Amino acid sequence: MATVAASLPLRAAARAGPAPPRAPPSDAAFFPGRPWQRRLAARGRPWGSVGWFRAEALPGGAGGPPRRESMAPPYNVLITGSTKGIGYALARKFLKAGDNVVICSRSAERVESVANDLKKEFGEQHVGLSVMLEKALVDFARDKLEYIDIWINNAGSNAYSYKPLVETSDEALIEVITTNTLGLMLCCREAINMMWNQPQGGHIFNIDDGRPTPRFAAYGATKRSVVHLTKSLQAELQMNEVNNVVPGMVTTDLLMSGATAKQAKFFINILAETADVVADYLVPNIREIPTKQSMKPTYIRFLTGLKAYSRIFSRIAFGARRNKYVAED
């Protein structure tokens, strides 16, 4: 899956006393009291590398998983699918916060156009463009920024197809699965491999949108699988640096181009928000994670169940948000 990337701006990020390079401790040090994991490591499984991904010894030599030092902003951020929609809004919000951002897309023209716009808005900076695969994306990020603190897997596609599954072509299904499932797995793999070798590790955030999606069922199915992949990685790697982010309904081209049915218009007006509004909430919450170094899995939701039910009640009781984004019949 080819990708184009640009980094903005190319300046060195301040660090809070990064740990010097050092050799990984023994496998036994990673898993005190976990003989089965030590046996796996002894057989050549990558558990030792995973432990090093988290490596920063706890004070006093206490048992349990080691923990890294906290990171300090500005952060180096990579966002896939970041030339439009929620990805673009996230990139702008991170830039406003003073972070360094790598944007990428499958379209070289779109990356160049967006990079020029961001250059005008956020000042003069060097912009690098390159066509690449997932592994080369890591090389590009490392070359421009040396390391990535926050990697956001946002890219997604519905193949611009709004049809029932029984009418969806093989080509459309392959594009959706390749982008949303295989592409996500490849990006997670490359991000983890990159962060293993970073003294302060890093954090991966997978964009999840598991709501039902009539007329593009394949899209909804692949996005729902994001939750399972994230949980599987957390269990497989014994780490919580892989997290889920749920932006909810965002008024992107993907959502609005399918807003033709009466029911779809009703719920878009009630529940959807613009990408900028969603990014204003998500980015501060994402940026808190590297600093706090929470040991619990993080699930950042913009549209919570309580918020959704409250809006539905307000609409039924008071007619709130009628025709907010699309005219209802």
Coordinates of C-alpha atoms in Angstrom, one line a residue:
M1 CA 0.0 0.0 0.0
A2 CA 1.8 3.1 -1.2
T3 CA 1.9 6.2 0.9
V4 CA 3.2 9.7 0.6
A5 CA 4.5 11.6 3.6
A6 CA 5.6 15.1 4.6
S7 CA 7.0 16.2 7.9
L8 CA 6.0 19.6 9.4
P9 CA 7.9 21.4 10.9
L10 CA 11.4 19.8 10.9
R11 CA 12.7 21.1 14.3
A12 CA 14.3 19.2 17.1
A13 CA 11.9 18.3 19.9
A14 CA 13.0 19.0 23.5
R15 CA 13.4 15.9 25.6
A16 CA 13.3 15.5 29.4
G17 CA 16.6 13.7 30.0
P18 CA 16.4 10.8 27.6
A19 CA 17.9 7.6 28.9
P20 CA 21.3 6.7 27.3
P21 CA 21.5 3.7 25.1
R22 CA 22.0 0.5 27.1
A23 CA 21.9 -3.2 26.6
P24 CA 18.5 -4.9 27.4
P25 CA 18.3 -6.7 30.7
S26 CA 17.8 -10.5 30.8
D27 CA 14.5 -12.1 30.0
A28 CA 14.1 -13.1 33.6
A29 CA 14.2 -9.5 34.6
F30 CA 11.3 -8.7 32.3
F31 CA 9.0 -11.3 33.7
P32 CA 9.5 -11.9 37.5
G33 CA 7.1 -14.6 38.6
R34 CA 6.1 -15.4 35.0
P35 CA 7.9 -18.7 34.1
W36 CA 5.8 -19.4 31.0
Q37 CA 6.9 -16.1 29.4
R38 CA 10.5 -16.7 30.4
R39 CA 10.3 -20.1 28.6
L40 CA 8.8 -18.4 25.5
A41 CA 11.7 -15.9 25.5
A42 CA 14.2 -18.7 25.8
R43 CA 12.8 -20.3 22.7
G44 CA 13.5 -17.2 20.7
R45 CA 10.2 -15.4 20.8
P46 CA 10.4 -11.6 20.8
W47 CA 9.4 -11.2 24.4
G48 CA 12.8 -9.8 25.3
S49 CA 12.5 -7.1 22.7
V50 CA 9.0 -6.3 24.0
G51 CA 10.3 -5.9 27.5
W52 CA 13.0 -3.5 26.2
F53 CA 10.2 -1.5 24.5
R54 CA 9.0 -0.7 28.1
A55 CA 12.3 -0.7 29.8
E56 CA 12.9 1.7 32.7
A57 CA 13.4 -0.1 36.0
L58 CA 11.0 0.7 38.8
P59 CA 12.6 2.2 42.0
G60 CA 13.6 -0.3 44.6
G61 CA 13.7 -3.2 42.2
A62 CA 10.1 -4.1 42.9
G63 CA 8.4 -6.9 41.0
G64 CA 6.1 -6.3 38.1
P65 CA 6.7 -4.8 34.6
P66 CA 9.4 -2.2 34.2
R67 CA 8.4 1.3 33.3
R68 CA 9.9 4.0 31.2
E69 CA 10.6 7.6 32.1
S70 CA 7.9 10.1 31.2
M71 CA 8.1 11.9 27.8
A72 CA 8.0 15.7 27.5
P73 CA 6.5 17.8 24.7
P74 CA 6.9 18.9 22.0
Y75 CA 6.1 15.4 20.6
N76 CA 6.9 13.9 17.3
V77 CA 3.6 12.7 15.8
L78 CA 2.9 10.5 12.7
I79 CA -0.7 10.4 11.4
T80 CA -1.8 8.2 8.6
G81 CA -4.5 9.4 6.3
S82 CA -3.9 13.0 7.4
T83 CA -4.5 15.1 4.4
K84 CA -8.3 15.5 4.9
G85 CA -11.0 14.8 7.4
I86 CA -10.3 14.0 11.0
G87 CA -6.6 13.1 10.2
Y88 CA -6.0 16.6 8.9
A89 CA -7.8 18.2 11.8
L90 CA -5.7 16.2 14.2
A91 CA -2.5 17.3 12.4
R92 CA -3.4 21.0 12.6
K93 CA -4.3 20.6 16.3
F94 CA -0.9 18.9 17.1
L95 CA 0.9 21.6 15.2
K96 CA -0.9 24.3 17.1
A97 CA 0.3 22.6 20.3
G98 CA 3.9 23.0 19.1
D99 CA 4.5 19.4 18.1
N100 CA 6.3 18.0 15.0
V101 CA 3.9 16.2 12.6
V102 CA 4.4 13.7 9.8
I103 CA 1.4 13.7 7.4
C104 CA 0.9 11.0 4.8
S105 CA -1.5 9.9 2.1
R106 CA -1.7 7.8 -1.0
S107 CA -1.8 10.9 -3.2
A108 CA 1.4 12.8 -3.7
E109 CA -0.6 15.8 -5.0
R110 CA -2.7 15.9 -2.0
V111 CA 0.2 15.7 0.4
E112 CA 2.0 18.5 -1.4
S113 CA -1.1 20.7 -1.4
V114 CA -1.8 20.1 2.3
A115 CA 1.9 20.6 3.2
N116 CA 1.9 24.0 1.5
D117 CA -1.2 25.1 3.3
L118 CA 0.2 24.1 6.7
K119 CA 3.5 25.8 5.8
K120 CA 1.6 29.1 5.3
E121 CA -0.4 28.7 8.5
F122 CA 2.4 27.6 10.8
G123 CA 5.4 29.4 9.4
E124 CA 8.4 28.5 7.2
Q125 CA 9.7 25.0 7.5
H126 CA 11.3 22.4 5.4
V127 CA 8.9 19.9 3.8
G128 CA 10.0 16.4 2.5
L129 CA 7.9 14.4 0.2
S130 CA 8.4 10.7 -0.7
V131 CA 6.3 7.8 -2.1
M132 CA 6.8 4.8 0.2
L133 CA 5.5 1.6 1.7
E134 CA 5.0 1.1 5.4
K135 CA 8.6 0.2 6.2
A136 CA 9.9 3.1 4.2
L137 CA 7.4 5.4 6.1
V138 CA 9.3 4.5 9.3
D139 CA 12.6 5.3 7.6
F140 CA 11.3 8.6 6.4
A141 CA 10.0 9.5 9.9
R142 CA 13.3 8.4 11.5
D143 CA 15.3 10.4 9.0
K144 CA 13.3 13.6 9.4
L145 CA 12.5 13.4 13.2
E146 CA 14.8 10.7 14.5
Y147 CA 12.0 9.1 16.5
I148 CA 8.2 9.0 16.8
D149 CA 6.4 9.5 20.2
I150 CA 2.8 9.2 19.0
W151 CA 1.8 7.1 16.0
I152 CA -1.9 7.5 15.0
N153 CA -3.4 4.9 12.6
N154 CA -6.2 6.9 11.1
A155 CA -6.2 5.9 7.4
G156 CA -9.4 4.2 6.2
S157 CA -11.4 3.6 3.1
N158 CA -14.9 2.6 2.1
A159 CA -13.8 2.4 -1.6
Y160 CA -16.3 5.3 -2.2
S161 CA -19.0 2.6 -2.4
Y162 CA -22.4 3.0 -0.8
K163 CA -24.1 -0.2 -1.7
P164 CA -25.5 -3.2 0.2
L165 CA -22.9 -5.9 0.6
V166 CA -24.6 -8.2 -1.9
E167 CA -24.0 -5.5 -4.6
T168 CA -20.4 -4.6 -3.6
S169 CA -17.8 -5.6 -6.1
D170 CA -14.8 -7.8 -5.3
E171 CA -12.5 -4.8 -6.1
A172 CA -14.2 -2.6 -3.6
L173 CA -14.1 -5.3 -0.9
I174 CA -10.4 -5.9 -1.5
E175 CA -9.6 -2.1 -1.2
V176 CA -11.5 -1.8 2.0
I177 CA -9.9 -4.8 3.7
T178 CA -6.4 -3.9 2.3
T179 CA -6.6 -0.4 3.7
N180 CA -8.5 -0.8 6.9
T181 CA -7.3 -4.2 8.1
L182 CA -4.0 -5.2 6.4
G183 CA -2.8 -1.6 6.3
L184 CA -3.5 -1.2 10.0
M185 CA -1.7 -4.4 10.9
L186 CA 1.4 -3.4 8.8
C187 CA 1.5 0.0 10.4
C188 CA 1.2 -1.4 13.9
R189 CA 4.0 -3.8 13.2
E190 CA 6.3 -1.2 11.8
A191 CA 5.5 1.3 14.6
I192 CA 6.2 -1.3 17.3
N193 CA 9.5 -2.3 15.6
M194 CA 10.5 1.3 15.5
M195 CA 9.5 2.1 19.1
W196 CA 11.4 -1.0 20.5
N197 CA 14.6 0.8 19.6
Q198 CA 13.7 4.2 21.1
P199 CA 15.0 4.8 24.6
Q200 CA 11.6 6.2 25.7
G201 CA 9.4 3.9 23.6
G202 CA 6.3 5.4 22.1
H203 CA 2.5 5.2 21.9
I204 CA 0.2 3.9 19.2
F205 CA -3.4 5.1 18.8
N206 CA -5.8 3.2 16.5
I207 CA -8.8 5.1 15.3
D208 CA -11.9 2.9 16.0
D209 CA -15.4 3.4 14.5
G210 CA -17.3 0.2 15.2
R211 CA -20.8 1.5 14.8
P212 CA -23.1 -0.2 12.2
T213 CA -22.6 1.1 8.7
P214 CA -25.6 0.2 6.4
R215 CA -24.7 0.4 2.7
F216 CA -21.0 0.0 3.4
A217 CA -21.0 -3.0 5.8
A218 CA -17.4 -4.0 4.9
Y219 CA -16.1 -0.7 6.2
G220 CA -17.9 -1.1 9.5
A221 CA -16.7 -4.7 9.9
T222 CA -13.1 -3.7 9.3
K223 CA -13.2 -0.8 11.7
R224 CA -14.9 -2.9 14.4
S225 CA -11.9 -5.3 14.1
V226 CA -9.6 -2.4 15.3
V227 CA -10.8 -3.0 18.9
H228 CA -9.8 -6.6 18.8
L229 CA -6.5 -5.9 17.2
T230 CA -5.6 -3.4 19.9
K231 CA -6.6 -5.7 22.7
S232 CA -4.7 -8.6 21.1
L233 CA -1.6 -6.5 20.9
Q234 CA -1.9 -5.4 24.5
A235 CA -2.1 -9.0 25.6
E236 CA 0.5 -10.3 23.1
L237 CA 3.1 -7.6 23.9
Q238 CA 2.3 -7.2 27.6
M239 CA 2.1 -3.5 27.1
N240 CA -0.5 -0.7 27.2
E241 CA 1.2 1.6 24.7
V242 CA -1.4 0.5 22.0
N243 CA -4.6 2.4 22.5
N244 CA -8.0 3.0 20.9
V245 CA -9.5 6.4 19.9
V246 CA -13.2 6.7 19.0
P247 CA -14.0 10.0 17.3
G248 CA -17.7 9.2 16.8
M249 CA -19.6 10.5 13.9
V250 CA -17.5 13.2 12.1
T251 CA -18.8 15.2 9.1
T252 CA -16.1 13.9 6.7
D253 CA -16.6 13.4 3.0
L254 CA -17.0 9.6 3.7
L255 CA -19.9 10.2 6.1
M256 CA -21.6 13.1 4.3
S257 CA -21.5 11.6 0.8
G258 CA -23.7 8.7 2.1
A259 CA -26.2 10.9 3.9
T260 CA -29.1 10.4 1.6
A261 CA -31.5 8.3 3.6
K262 CA -34.0 9.9 6.1
Q263 CA -32.7 7.9 9.1
A264 CA -29.0 8.8 8.2
K265 CA -29.8 12.5 8.0
F266 CA -31.6 12.3 11.4
F267 CA -28.7 10.7 13.2
I268 CA -26.0 12.8 11.5
N269 CA -27.7 16.0 12.7
I270 CA -28.0 14.7 16.2
L271 CA -24.7 12.9 16.7
A272 CA -22.2 14.2 14.2
E273 CA -19.6 17.0 14.8
T274 CA -17.1 18.7 12.6
A275 CA -13.5 17.3 12.4
D276 CA -12.2 20.5 14.2
V277 CA -14.5 20.1 17.1
V278 CA -13.6 16.4 17.6
A279 CA -9.9 17.1 17.2
D280 CA -10.1 19.9 19.8
Y281 CA -11.2 17.2 22.3
L282 CA -9.0 14.3 21.2
V283 CA -5.6 15.9 20.9
P284 CA -5.2 17.2 24.5
N285 CA -6.4 13.7 25.7
I286 CA -3.9 11.9 23.4
R287 CA -1.0 14.3 24.4
E288 CA -1.6 13.5 28.1
I289 CA -0.8 9.8 27.7
P290 CA 2.9 10.0 27.0
T291 CA 3.4 12.3 30.0
K292 CA 1.4 10.3 32.5
Q293 CA 2.7 6.9 31.3
S294 CA -0.5 5.3 32.5
M295 CA -0.2 1.5 33.0
K296 CA -3.9 1.0 32.0
P297 CA -5.2 0.6 28.4
T298 CA -6.6 3.9 27.2
Y299 CA -9.9 4.2 25.3
I300 CA -10.5 7.8 24.3
R301 CA -14.1 8.5 23.3
F302 CA -15.5 11.7 22.0
L303 CA -19.1 10.5 21.6
T304 CA -19.9 8.7 24.8
G305 CA -23.1 6.8 25.3
L306 CA -24.4 9.4 27.8
K307 CA -23.7 12.2 25.3
A308 CA -25.5 10.3 22.5
Y309 CA -28.6 9.6 24.6
S310 CA -28.7 13.2 25.9
R311 CA -28.7 14.5 22.3
I312 CA -31.4 12.1 21.2
F313 CA -33.6 13.2 24.1
S314 CA -33.0 16.8 23.4
R315 CA -33.9 16.3 19.8
I316 CA -37.1 14.4 20.6
A317 CA -38.2 16.7 23.4
F318 CA -37.1 20.1 22.0
G319 CA -36.2 19.6 18.4
A320 CA -32.6 20.4 19.0
R321 CA -30.0 20.2 16.1
R322 CA -32.7 19.8 13.4
N323 CA -31.1 20.4 10.0
K324 CA -27.8 21.2 11.7
Y325 CA -25.7 19.7 8.9
V326 CA -28.2 18.3 6.3
A327 CA -31.7 19.2 5.5
E328 CA -34.2 16.6 6.7
D329 CA -37.2 15.6 4.8

